[in-house]
Amino acid sequence: FTKEDLCEFIEKDKKTFLKTKCAECGGSCGLAKKYKETMSIIIKNMLDNFWCKDCGRVVCDSHRYQHTCERLDAMKEKNAKITKEALLLQLKEEEARKEAAEAAAKAERMRAAEILEQEKSQRKAKRKILASKARQVESFIQQRSRDATGLSQAKHNQLLDLYPKVSRISLSLYNQFEHPDSTEVGGQDWEDLKEYYAKARELTGMIIMTEEGPLDMRNPWDPPEEPAAEDTQMG
């Protein structure tokens, strides 16, 4: 692999990349064990851990420094015949390239860290919105469960059944806001909450009002809703 080809491989098909065999022994490189939970952009900054920049081979830890490398072998043969002055110049050039590569790698790591921090901040902001909406739905159902005025016994019972479910989700979403244990935002809890709120609205004939108007269970990051079949036909 060239560096560019390997980075593209990691970005486009990380799952297949993690199964890459060692070019020297044909065994596992152990990539899945090391990098399964690591983002592609981070893996691309760790190429030297499993990739030989001289020959382009991906190798396991055992053959990282002991593998067939035509370029390195050719360099050794060339150095055996080189003059002292030319060797010193070559070493200086290699050192300069090494320093430039290290500086570039450091800049890339910093950029990756900034991206990770931005994504973390964005997830936190999203979780805060979900936790806030969940708390409002919980309060709404709790209040209507206590005051059953205008509700039949059957509807009141259904509302009472909804409350513990919504209360659990509200607590779960708040905990994910305070102490996230994954990169997921909302997940199935949020989908269930939307269904429970829709059911509560159906049972009570009421909605939650906020300063901005009726509580919107759609979020700014949600994809646009697909047009209804009738609207499509009319168009």
Coordinates of C-alpha atoms in Angstrom, one line a residue:
F1 CA 0.0 0.0 0.0
T2 CA 1.0 3.6 -0.5
K3 CA 0.1 5.8 2.4
E4 CA -2.7 7.4 0.5
D5 CA -4.1 4.0 -0.6
L6 CA -4.0 2.6 2.9
C7 CA -5.7 5.7 4.4
E8 CA -8.4 5.4 1.8
F9 CA -8.8 1.7 2.6
I10 CA -9.2 2.4 6.3
E11 CA -11.7 5.3 5.7
K12 CA -13.9 3.4 3.2
D13 CA -13.8 -0.1 4.6
K14 CA -12.5 -0.2 8.2
K15 CA -14.1 -3.6 8.9
T16 CA -12.2 -5.3 6.0
F17 CA -9.0 -3.5 6.8
L18 CA -9.0 -4.8 10.4
K19 CA -8.9 -8.4 8.9
T20 CA -5.7 -7.6 6.9
K21 CA -3.2 -10.5 7.2
C22 CA 0.5 -10.0 7.9
A23 CA 2.4 -9.7 4.6
E24 CA 5.4 -11.6 6.1
C25 CA 3.9 -14.6 7.9
G26 CA 0.3 -14.6 6.6
G27 CA -1.1 -14.6 10.1
S28 CA -3.3 -12.1 11.9
C29 CA -2.0 -8.6 12.4
G30 CA -4.1 -8.3 15.5
L31 CA -5.7 -5.1 14.1
A32 CA -9.3 -5.9 15.1
K33 CA -8.3 -6.5 18.7
K34 CA -6.4 -3.2 18.8
Y35 CA -8.5 -0.8 16.7
K36 CA -12.1 -2.2 16.6
E37 CA -13.4 0.7 18.8
T38 CA -11.0 3.3 17.4
M39 CA -12.2 5.9 14.9
S40 CA -10.8 5.7 11.4
I41 CA -9.3 9.2 11.6
I42 CA -7.3 8.1 14.6
I43 CA -6.1 4.8 13.1
K44 CA -4.8 6.8 10.1
N45 CA -2.5 8.6 12.5
M46 CA -1.1 5.3 13.8
L47 CA 0.1 3.8 10.5
D48 CA 3.7 3.3 11.8
N49 CA 2.4 0.7 14.3
F50 CA 1.5 -1.8 11.5
W51 CA 2.7 -0.4 8.1
C52 CA 6.2 -0.2 6.7
K53 CA 6.6 3.1 4.9
D54 CA 9.6 1.7 2.9
C55 CA 7.9 -1.2 1.2
G56 CA 4.2 -0.5 1.9
R57 CA 3.5 -3.8 3.7
V58 CA 1.1 -4.2 6.6
V59 CA 2.7 -6.5 9.2
C60 CA 2.1 -8.0 12.6
D61 CA 4.0 -6.9 15.7
S62 CA 6.4 -9.8 15.4
H63 CA 7.5 -8.7 11.9
R64 CA 7.3 -5.0 12.3
Y65 CA 11.0 -4.7 12.2
Q66 CA 11.9 -8.0 10.7
H67 CA 10.2 -8.5 7.3
T68 CA 11.1 -8.6 3.6
C69 CA 11.7 -5.0 2.5
E70 CA 13.3 -4.6 -0.9
R71 CA 13.8 -0.8 -0.5
L72 CA 15.6 -1.2 2.9
D73 CA 17.7 -4.0 1.4
A74 CA 18.7 -1.9 -1.5
M75 CA 19.5 1.0 0.8
K76 CA 21.8 -1.2 2.9
E77 CA 23.6 -2.3 -0.3
K78 CA 23.9 1.2 -1.5
N79 CA 25.2 2.5 1.9
A80 CA 27.9 -0.2 1.8
K81 CA 29.4 1.5 -1.2
I82 CA 28.7 5.1 -0.4
T83 CA 31.4 7.7 0.6
K84 CA 31.5 9.1 4.1
E85 CA 30.6 12.6 2.9
A86 CA 27.6 11.4 0.9
L87 CA 26.5 9.2 3.8
L88 CA 26.5 12.2 6.2
L89 CA 24.5 14.3 3.7
Q90 CA 22.0 11.4 3.3
L91 CA 21.6 11.1 7.1
K92 CA 21.0 14.9 7.4
E93 CA 18.3 14.7 4.6
E94 CA 16.7 11.7 6.3
E95 CA 16.7 13.5 9.6
A96 CA 15.1 16.6 8.0
R97 CA 12.4 14.4 6.4
K98 CA 11.8 12.6 9.7
E99 CA 11.3 15.9 11.6
A100 CA 8.9 17.1 8.9
A101 CA 7.0 13.9 9.0
E102 CA 6.8 14.0 12.8
A103 CA 5.6 17.6 12.7
A104 CA 2.9 16.7 10.1
A105 CA 1.8 13.7 12.2
K106 CA 1.6 15.9 15.3
A107 CA -0.5 18.4 13.5
E108 CA -2.8 15.6 12.2
R109 CA -3.1 14.2 15.7
M110 CA -4.0 17.6 17.1
R111 CA -6.6 18.0 14.3
A112 CA -8.0 14.6 15.1
A113 CA -8.2 15.4 18.8
E114 CA -10.0 18.7 17.9
I115 CA -12.5 16.8 15.8
L116 CA -13.1 14.3 18.6
E117 CA -13.7 17.1 21.1
Q118 CA -16.1 18.9 18.7
E119 CA -18.1 15.7 18.2
K120 CA -18.1 15.1 21.9
S121 CA -19.4 18.6 22.5
Q122 CA -22.1 18.2 19.8
R123 CA -23.3 14.9 21.3
K124 CA -23.5 16.5 24.7
A125 CA -25.6 19.4 23.4
K126 CA -27.9 16.9 21.7
R127 CA -28.3 14.7 24.8
K128 CA -29.2 17.9 26.8
I129 CA -32.0 18.6 24.4
L130 CA -33.3 15.0 24.6
A131 CA -33.1 14.9 28.4
S132 CA -34.9 18.2 28.7
K133 CA -37.8 17.0 26.4
A134 CA -38.0 13.7 28.3
R135 CA -38.3 15.5 31.6
Q136 CA -41.2 17.6 30.2
V137 CA -43.0 14.5 28.9
E138 CA -42.5 12.8 32.3
S139 CA -43.9 15.8 34.2
F140 CA -46.8 16.0 31.8
I141 CA -47.8 12.4 32.2
Q142 CA -47.2 12.6 36.0
Q143 CA -49.6 15.6 36.3
R144 CA -52.3 14.1 34.2
S145 CA -52.0 10.8 36.1
R146 CA -52.6 12.6 39.4
D147 CA -55.5 14.7 38.0
A148 CA -57.7 12.4 36.0
T149 CA -60.4 15.0 35.5
G150 CA -62.2 14.3 32.2
L151 CA -60.5 10.9 31.7
S152 CA -62.3 7.6 31.7
Q153 CA -61.0 4.9 34.1
A154 CA -59.6 2.9 31.1
K155 CA -57.7 5.9 29.8
H156 CA -56.4 6.8 33.3
N157 CA -55.2 3.3 33.8
Q158 CA -53.3 3.4 30.5
L159 CA -51.8 6.7 31.5
L160 CA -50.7 5.2 34.8
D161 CA -49.0 2.4 32.9
L162 CA -47.1 4.8 30.7
Y163 CA -45.7 6.8 33.6
P164 CA -43.0 4.3 35.0
K165 CA -41.9 3.7 31.4
V166 CA -41.4 7.3 30.7
S167 CA -39.9 8.0 34.1
R168 CA -37.2 5.3 33.4
I169 CA -36.4 6.8 30.0
S170 CA -36.2 10.3 31.4
L171 CA -33.7 9.1 34.0
S172 CA -31.8 7.1 31.4
L173 CA -31.5 10.0 29.0
Y174 CA -30.4 12.3 31.7
N175 CA -27.7 9.9 32.9
Q176 CA -26.5 9.6 29.3
F177 CA -26.2 13.4 29.2
E178 CA -24.2 13.5 32.5
H179 CA -22.2 10.3 32.1
P180 CA -22.4 8.9 28.6
D181 CA -21.1 5.3 28.1
S182 CA -21.2 5.3 24.3
T183 CA -21.3 7.6 21.3
E184 CA -25.0 6.9 20.7
V185 CA -27.5 9.8 21.1
G186 CA -31.0 8.9 22.2
G187 CA -31.2 5.5 20.6
Q188 CA -34.2 3.2 21.3
D189 CA -35.1 5.1 24.5
W190 CA -35.8 8.3 22.4
E191 CA -37.9 6.4 19.9
D192 CA -39.9 4.8 22.6
L193 CA -40.4 8.2 24.4
K194 CA -41.9 9.7 21.2
E195 CA -44.4 6.8 21.0
Y196 CA -45.3 7.2 24.7
Y197 CA -45.9 10.9 24.3
A198 CA -48.0 10.4 21.2
K199 CA -50.1 7.9 23.2
A200 CA -50.4 10.3 26.1
R201 CA -51.6 13.0 23.8
E202 CA -54.2 10.6 22.3
L203 CA -55.4 9.6 25.8
T204 CA -55.6 13.1 27.2
G205 CA -56.4 15.2 24.2
M206 CA -53.7 17.6 25.4
I207 CA -50.2 18.7 24.4
I208 CA -47.2 20.1 26.2
M209 CA -46.7 23.8 25.7
T210 CA -43.3 25.5 25.9
E211 CA -42.2 29.1 25.5
E212 CA -41.7 28.4 21.8
G213 CA -45.0 26.7 21.4
P214 CA -46.1 23.1 21.3
L215 CA -43.3 20.7 22.3
D216 CA -41.6 19.5 19.1
M217 CA -40.4 16.0 19.3
R218 CA -38.4 16.5 16.1
N219 CA -34.8 17.7 16.7
P220 CA -32.6 20.1 14.7
W221 CA -30.4 17.2 13.5
D222 CA -33.2 14.9 12.4
P223 CA -33.3 14.3 8.6
P224 CA -36.2 16.0 6.7
E225 CA -39.5 14.2 6.9
E226 CA -40.5 12.5 3.6
P227 CA -43.5 14.1 2.0
A228 CA -46.8 12.3 2.6
A229 CA -48.2 10.1 -0.2
E230 CA -51.0 12.6 -0.9
D231 CA -48.6 15.5 -1.2
T232 CA -46.5 13.5 -3.7
Q233 CA -49.5 12.6 -5.8
M234 CA -50.6 16.2 -5.8
G235 CA -47.2 17.3 -7.0

